[in-house]
Short mmCIF file of N, CA and C in Angstrom, two decimals:
data_model
loop_
_atom_site.label_atom_id
_atom_site.label_comp_id
_atom_site.label_asym_id
_atom_site.label_seq_id
_atom_site.Cartn_x
_atom_site.Cartn_y
_atom_site.Cartn_z
N GLN A 4 0.99 -1.47 0.01
CA GLN A 4 -0.09 0.02 0.22
C GLN A 4 0.71 1.61 -0.13
N VAL A 5 0.43 2.55 -0.73
CA VAL A 5 1.11 3.76 -0.53
C VAL A 5 0.47 4.43 0.24
N GLN A 6 1.40 5.23 0.94
CA GLN A 6 1.12 6.16 1.79
C GLN A 6 1.60 7.69 1.13
N LEU A 7 0.44 8.37 1.53
CA LEU A 7 1.00 9.69 0.82
C LEU A 7 0.28 10.90 1.71
N VAL A 8 1.59 11.87 1.75
CA VAL A 8 1.16 13.07 2.56
C VAL A 8 1.57 14.11 1.65
N GLU A 9 0.45 15.08 1.84
CA GLU A 9 0.67 16.08 1.08
C GLU A 9 0.70 17.45 2.26
N SER A 10 1.70 17.94 1.70
CA SER A 10 2.00 20.12 2.15
C SER A 10 2.15 20.97 1.20
N GLY A 11 2.03 21.93 1.83
CA GLY A 11 2.08 23.15 1.19
C GLY A 11 1.03 24.49 0.99
N GLY A 12 0.17 24.04 1.93
CA GLY A 12 -1.08 25.16 1.62
C GLY A 12 -1.48 25.32 2.43
N GLY A 13 -2.33 26.99 2.22
CA GLY A 13 -1.62 28.38 3.33
C GLY A 13 -3.25 28.94 2.83
N LEU A 14 -3.12 30.24 3.37
CA LEU A 14 -3.76 31.04 2.73
C LEU A 14 -3.11 32.59 2.21
N VAL A 15 -3.71 32.39 0.58
CA VAL A 15 -3.36 33.39 -0.19
C VAL A 15 -4.23 34.58 -1.05
N GLN A 16 -3.56 35.44 -1.38
CA GLN A 16 -4.63 36.41 -1.33
C GLN A 16 -5.10 36.32 -3.15
N PRO A 17 -6.32 36.20 -3.76
CA PRO A 17 -6.54 36.22 -5.23
C PRO A 17 -5.43 36.92 -5.76
N GLY A 18 -5.37 35.75 -6.89
CA GLY A 18 -3.83 36.24 -7.73
C GLY A 18 -2.49 35.45 -7.48
N GLY A 19 -2.88 34.73 -5.47
CA GLY A 19 -1.23 34.72 -5.37
C GLY A 19 -0.72 33.10 -6.40
N SER A 20 -0.04 32.88 -5.42
CA SER A 20 0.82 31.35 -5.81
C SER A 20 1.01 30.66 -4.95
N LEU A 21 1.05 29.15 -4.98
CA LEU A 21 1.06 28.05 -3.86
C LEU A 21 1.66 26.60 -4.74
N ARG A 22 2.63 26.16 -4.15
CA ARG A 22 3.15 25.26 -4.43
C ARG A 22 2.81 24.26 -3.86
N LEU A 23 2.42 23.31 -3.87
CA LEU A 23 1.71 21.39 -3.14
C LEU A 23 3.16 20.56 -3.37
N SER A 24 3.07 20.14 -2.57
CA SER A 24 3.73 18.75 -2.32
C SER A 24 3.24 18.01 -1.88
N CYS A 25 3.37 16.26 -2.62
CA CYS A 25 2.57 15.11 -1.98
C CYS A 25 3.91 14.34 -2.29
N ALA A 26 4.17 13.65 -1.12
CA ALA A 26 5.48 12.29 -0.72
C ALA A 26 4.54 11.49 -0.70
N ALA A 27 5.09 10.10 -1.64
CA ALA A 27 4.97 8.90 -1.36
C ALA A 27 6.25 8.36 -1.15
N SER A 28 5.12 6.85 -0.03
CA SER A 28 6.16 6.09 0.47
C SER A 28 5.84 4.43 0.22
N GLY A 29 6.11 3.90 0.95
CA GLY A 29 4.99 2.64 0.63
C GLY A 29 5.32 1.32 -0.38
N SER A 30 4.40 0.80 -0.55
CA SER A 30 5.07 -0.09 -1.83
C SER A 30 5.02 1.11 -3.28
N ILE A 31 5.94 1.62 -3.30
CA ILE A 31 5.60 2.65 -5.14
C ILE A 31 5.97 1.98 -6.13
N PHE A 32 6.38 0.72 -6.04
CA PHE A 32 6.32 0.11 -7.33
C PHE A 32 4.96 0.54 -8.23
N SER A 33 3.66 0.29 -7.01
CA SER A 33 2.07 -0.01 -7.83
C SER A 33 1.72 1.52 -8.36
N ILE A 34 2.81 2.71 -8.15
CA ILE A 34 1.71 3.54 -7.95
C ILE A 34 1.14 4.24 -9.57
N GLY A 35 2.30 4.23 -10.08
CA GLY A 35 1.48 4.50 -11.56
C GLY A 35 1.31 5.97 -11.81
N ALA A 36 -0.25 6.21 -12.24
CA ALA A 36 -0.33 7.57 -11.84
C ALA A 36 -0.57 8.44 -10.89
N MET A 37 -0.09 9.90 -10.82
CA MET A 37 -0.30 10.44 -9.69
C MET A 37 -1.44 11.64 -10.09
N GLY A 38 -1.75 12.27 -9.15
CA GLY A 38 -3.06 12.98 -9.36
C GLY A 38 -3.29 13.72 -8.06
N TRP A 39 -4.16 15.30 -8.84
CA TRP A 39 -4.77 16.13 -7.04
C TRP A 39 -6.13 16.32 -7.55
N PHE A 40 -6.76 15.99 -5.91
CA PHE A 40 -8.14 16.46 -5.97
C PHE A 40 -8.45 17.52 -5.35
N ARG A 41 -9.66 17.44 -5.30
CA ARG A 41 -9.88 19.02 -3.88
C ARG A 41 -11.22 18.77 -3.63
N GLN A 42 -11.64 19.14 -2.25
CA GLN A 42 -13.15 19.07 -2.35
C GLN A 42 -13.20 20.39 -0.92
N SER A 43 -14.48 20.95 -2.04
CA SER A 43 -14.82 22.38 -0.87
C SER A 43 -15.87 21.97 0.28
N PRO A 44 -16.26 22.40 1.43
CA PRO A 44 -17.02 21.91 1.61
C PRO A 44 -18.25 22.39 0.58
N GLY A 45 -19.50 21.10 1.32
CA GLY A 45 -20.31 20.95 1.04
C GLY A 45 -20.59 20.02 -0.42
N LYS A 46 -19.48 20.19 -1.21
CA LYS A 46 -19.29 19.89 -2.31
C LYS A 46 -18.83 17.87 -2.72
N GLN A 47 -18.52 17.60 -3.57
CA GLN A 47 -18.00 16.56 -3.20
C GLN A 47 -16.18 15.98 -4.28
N ARG A 48 -16.06 15.76 -3.59
CA ARG A 48 -14.96 15.65 -4.47
C ARG A 48 -14.46 15.82 -5.54
N GLU A 49 -13.10 16.98 -6.01
CA GLU A 49 -13.68 16.82 -7.58
C GLU A 49 -11.80 16.86 -7.83
N PHE A 50 -11.93 15.63 -9.23
CA PHE A 50 -10.27 15.83 -9.84
C PHE A 50 -9.97 17.28 -10.38
N VAL A 51 -9.08 17.07 -10.04
CA VAL A 51 -7.77 18.02 -10.68
C VAL A 51 -6.77 18.43 -11.81
N ALA A 52 -5.83 17.34 -11.84
CA ALA A 52 -4.84 17.24 -12.11
C ALA A 52 -4.41 16.03 -12.14
N SER A 53 -3.91 15.25 -13.59
CA SER A 53 -2.87 13.73 -13.19
C SER A 53 -1.78 14.10 -13.98
N ILE A 54 -1.14 13.07 -13.49
CA ILE A 54 0.31 12.83 -14.47
C ILE A 54 0.57 11.52 -14.52
N THR A 55 0.96 10.79 -15.24
CA THR A 55 1.46 9.90 -15.35
C THR A 55 3.01 9.60 -15.46
N ASN A 56 3.51 7.98 -14.82
CA ASN A 56 5.19 7.78 -15.00
C ASN A 56 5.51 8.77 -16.22
N ALA A 57 5.31 8.46 -17.45
CA ALA A 57 5.86 9.50 -18.75
C ALA A 57 5.54 10.33 -18.61
N GLY A 58 5.44 11.31 -18.10
CA GLY A 58 4.85 12.70 -17.94
C GLY A 58 3.65 13.59 -18.31
N ILE A 59 2.89 12.61 -18.70
CA ILE A 59 1.34 12.81 -19.32
C ILE A 59 0.87 13.76 -18.64
N THR A 60 0.06 14.91 -19.20
CA THR A 60 -0.57 15.58 -17.46
C THR A 60 -2.09 15.53 -18.40
N ASN A 61 -3.18 15.88 -17.64
CA ASN A 61 -4.07 16.24 -17.52
C ASN A 61 -5.02 17.50 -16.70
N TYR A 62 -5.84 18.33 -16.76
CA TYR A 62 -5.98 18.86 -16.51
C TYR A 62 -7.82 19.31 -16.47
N ILE A 63 -8.46 19.98 -15.36
CA ILE A 63 -10.14 20.16 -15.28
C ILE A 63 -9.43 21.30 -16.22
N ASP A 64 -11.16 22.02 -16.90
CA ASP A 64 -10.67 23.33 -17.83
C ASP A 64 -10.72 24.11 -16.62
N SER A 65 -11.10 24.30 -15.67
CA SER A 65 -11.13 25.60 -14.60
C SER A 65 -9.53 25.76 -13.94
N VAL A 66 -8.59 24.82 -14.52
CA VAL A 66 -7.31 25.73 -13.68
C VAL A 66 -6.23 25.72 -15.34
N LYS A 67 -6.84 25.04 -15.87
CA LYS A 67 -5.70 25.04 -17.23
C LYS A 67 -5.04 26.38 -17.50
N GLY A 68 -3.72 26.08 -18.11
CA GLY A 68 -3.48 27.30 -17.80
C GLY A 68 -2.94 27.96 -17.03
N ARG A 69 -3.23 27.84 -15.43
CA ARG A 69 -2.96 28.16 -13.86
C ARG A 69 -1.82 27.22 -13.16
N PHE A 70 -2.33 25.98 -13.31
CA PHE A 70 -2.15 25.15 -12.38
C PHE A 70 -0.80 24.27 -12.74
N THR A 71 -0.16 23.55 -12.82
CA THR A 71 0.56 22.86 -13.48
C THR A 71 1.20 21.78 -12.51
N ILE A 72 1.44 20.52 -13.36
CA ILE A 72 1.66 19.08 -12.41
C ILE A 72 2.78 18.83 -12.93
N SER A 73 3.74 18.13 -11.24
CA SER A 73 4.87 17.78 -12.15
C SER A 73 5.17 16.53 -11.03
N ARG A 74 6.10 16.16 -11.16
CA ARG A 74 6.48 14.84 -10.68
C ARG A 74 7.88 14.23 -10.20
N ASP A 75 8.61 14.19 -9.03
CA ASP A 75 10.28 13.90 -9.78
C ASP A 75 10.29 12.68 -8.92
N ASN A 76 10.17 11.30 -9.97
CA ASN A 76 10.22 10.43 -9.76
C ASN A 76 11.30 9.31 -8.77
N ALA A 77 12.20 10.22 -9.06
CA ALA A 77 13.48 10.11 -8.03
C ALA A 77 13.23 10.17 -6.59
N LYS A 78 12.83 10.86 -6.02
CA LYS A 78 12.00 11.41 -5.08
C LYS A 78 10.50 10.75 -5.08
N ILE A 79 10.08 10.29 -5.76
CA ILE A 79 8.77 10.19 -5.18
C ILE A 79 7.58 11.22 -5.03
N THR A 80 7.53 11.99 -5.88
CA THR A 80 6.66 13.18 -4.97
C THR A 80 6.02 14.35 -6.25
N MET A 81 5.60 14.72 -6.13
CA MET A 81 4.45 14.98 -7.23
C MET A 81 4.39 16.98 -6.33
N TYR A 82 3.93 17.66 -7.47
CA TYR A 82 4.32 18.82 -7.07
C TYR A 82 2.94 19.67 -7.72
N LEU A 83 2.07 20.05 -7.17
CA LEU A 83 1.26 21.15 -7.64
C LEU A 83 1.42 22.64 -8.01
N GLN A 84 2.02 23.55 -8.39
CA GLN A 84 2.03 25.03 -8.56
C GLN A 84 0.66 25.40 -9.36
N MET A 85 0.38 26.26 -8.27
CA MET A 85 -0.97 27.29 -8.48
C MET A 85 -0.64 28.46 -8.86
N ASN A 86 -1.11 29.17 -10.03
CA ASN A 86 -0.59 30.21 -9.75
C ASN A 86 -2.24 30.74 -10.23
N SER A 87 -2.38 32.49 -10.03
CA SER A 87 -3.81 33.28 -10.46
C SER A 87 -4.45 32.46 -9.35
N LEU A 88 -4.17 32.28 -8.55
CA LEU A 88 -5.39 31.40 -7.42
C LEU A 88 -6.45 32.65 -7.80
N LYS A 89 -7.62 31.76 -7.54
CA LYS A 89 -9.33 32.66 -7.36
C LYS A 89 -10.01 31.80 -5.71
N PRO A 90 -10.87 32.48 -5.43
CA PRO A 90 -11.71 32.06 -4.22
C PRO A 90 -12.11 30.69 -4.13
N GLU A 91 -12.57 30.43 -5.95
CA GLU A 91 -13.25 29.40 -5.75
C GLU A 91 -11.75 28.12 -6.19
N ASP A 92 -11.11 28.13 -6.54
CA ASP A 92 -9.93 27.16 -5.64
C ASP A 92 -9.48 27.02 -3.92
N THR A 93 -10.93 27.26 -3.43
CA THR A 93 -10.27 27.14 -2.15
C THR A 93 -11.20 25.63 -2.07
N ALA A 94 -10.19 24.85 -0.92
CA ALA A 94 -10.66 23.40 -0.76
C ALA A 94 -9.77 22.94 0.12
N VAL A 95 -9.74 21.52 0.48
CA VAL A 95 -8.47 20.50 1.20
C VAL A 95 -8.60 20.54 0.05
N TYR A 96 -6.65 20.38 -0.73
CA TYR A 96 -6.30 19.25 -1.67
C TYR A 96 -5.84 18.66 -1.50
N TYR A 97 -6.09 16.50 -2.16
CA TYR A 97 -4.98 15.31 -1.68
C TYR A 97 -4.74 15.23 -3.29
N CYS A 98 -3.83 14.45 -3.07
CA CYS A 98 -2.70 13.68 -3.72
C CYS A 98 -3.86 12.07 -3.83
N ASN A 99 -3.09 11.33 -5.14
CA ASN A 99 -4.02 10.09 -4.93
C ASN A 99 -2.80 9.12 -6.47
N THR A 100 -2.90 7.88 -6.27
CA THR A 100 -2.33 7.65 -6.94
C THR A 100 -3.65 6.40 -8.08
N ARG A 101 -2.34 6.44 -9.49
CA ARG A 101 -3.36 5.10 -10.50
C ARG A 101 -2.41 4.04 -10.46
N PRO A 102 -2.74 2.94 -10.27
CA PRO A 102 -1.86 2.09 -10.96
C PRO A 102 -1.81 1.14 -11.91
N PRO A 103 -0.88 0.87 -12.06
CA PRO A 103 -1.66 0.64 -14.23
C PRO A 103 -2.60 0.00 -14.03
N GLY A 104 -3.44 -0.35 -15.05
CA GLY A 104 -4.66 -0.26 -14.79
C GLY A 104 -5.79 -0.69 -14.19
N LYS A 105 -6.00 0.21 -13.19
CA LYS A 105 -6.67 -0.04 -12.49
C LYS A 105 -7.57 2.02 -12.43
N GLY A 106 -7.96 1.51 -11.44
CA GLY A 106 -8.44 2.85 -11.12
C GLY A 106 -7.57 3.97 -9.39
N TRP A 107 -8.39 5.31 -9.40
CA TRP A 107 -7.65 5.61 -8.75
C TRP A 107 -7.86 4.89 -7.18
N SER A 108 -6.95 5.20 -6.33
CA SER A 108 -6.83 4.37 -4.78
C SER A 108 -8.06 4.37 -4.02
N ASP A 109 -8.21 3.62 -3.32
CA ASP A 109 -9.25 4.02 -1.88
C ASP A 109 -8.71 4.63 -0.82
N SER A 110 -7.42 4.35 -0.80
CA SER A 110 -6.41 5.35 0.31
C SER A 110 -5.91 6.76 0.32
N TRP A 111 -6.09 7.49 0.91
CA TRP A 111 -6.34 9.24 0.50
C TRP A 111 -5.02 9.33 1.88
N GLY A 112 -4.65 10.23 1.49
CA GLY A 112 -4.01 10.74 2.38
C GLY A 112 -4.82 11.93 3.55
N GLN A 113 -4.22 13.04 4.49
CA GLN A 113 -4.82 13.86 5.10
C GLN A 113 -5.64 15.09 4.36
N GLY A 114 -4.70 15.79 3.29
CA GLY A 114 -4.81 16.58 2.38
C GLY A 114 -4.01 17.70 2.77
N THR A 115 -4.38 18.62 2.66
CA THR A 115 -3.42 20.21 2.68
C THR A 115 -5.04 21.27 2.17
N GLN A 116 -5.26 22.43 3.60
CA GLN A 116 -6.19 23.50 3.07
C GLN A 116 -5.54 24.75 2.21
N VAL A 117 -6.05 24.85 1.53
CA VAL A 117 -5.89 26.10 0.13
C VAL A 117 -7.03 27.08 0.66
N THR A 118 -6.78 28.26 1.01
CA THR A 118 -7.35 29.31 1.04
C THR A 118 -7.25 30.29 0.38
N VAL A 119 -7.82 31.17 -0.65
CA VAL A 119 -7.87 31.70 -1.78
C VAL A 119 -8.71 33.23 -0.92
N SER A 120 -8.23 34.18 -0.15
CA SER A 120 -9.10 34.95 0.45
C SER A 120 -7.88 36.63 0.70
N SER A 121 -9.41 37.65 0.37
CA SER A 121 -7.97 38.58 0.70
C SER A 121 -8.70 39.76 1.84
#
């Protein structure tokens, strides 16, 4: 099983930037793709971005051009650079893994809170 620890959240003004990190440990051979999800109060958790082992990325439309996902396979760490943040980006951000041939894992980290407010 893979353990995930998110960090880097905080309070930022609209238009500001944050960089989230997700460190993986455990059964890292089964990680496969990695992704970021977020959940706002009263809403379901939603997909934000993903990156495969080969570096192929995917984003939801609302963050395209503002967020950049990356990973360091040597450090087994994934990042989410978030620029031009908006109040609607406020949420708890979680990372997850998707082993080859399978769906996203049922195991989640504790998440990191991102609050965009003036």
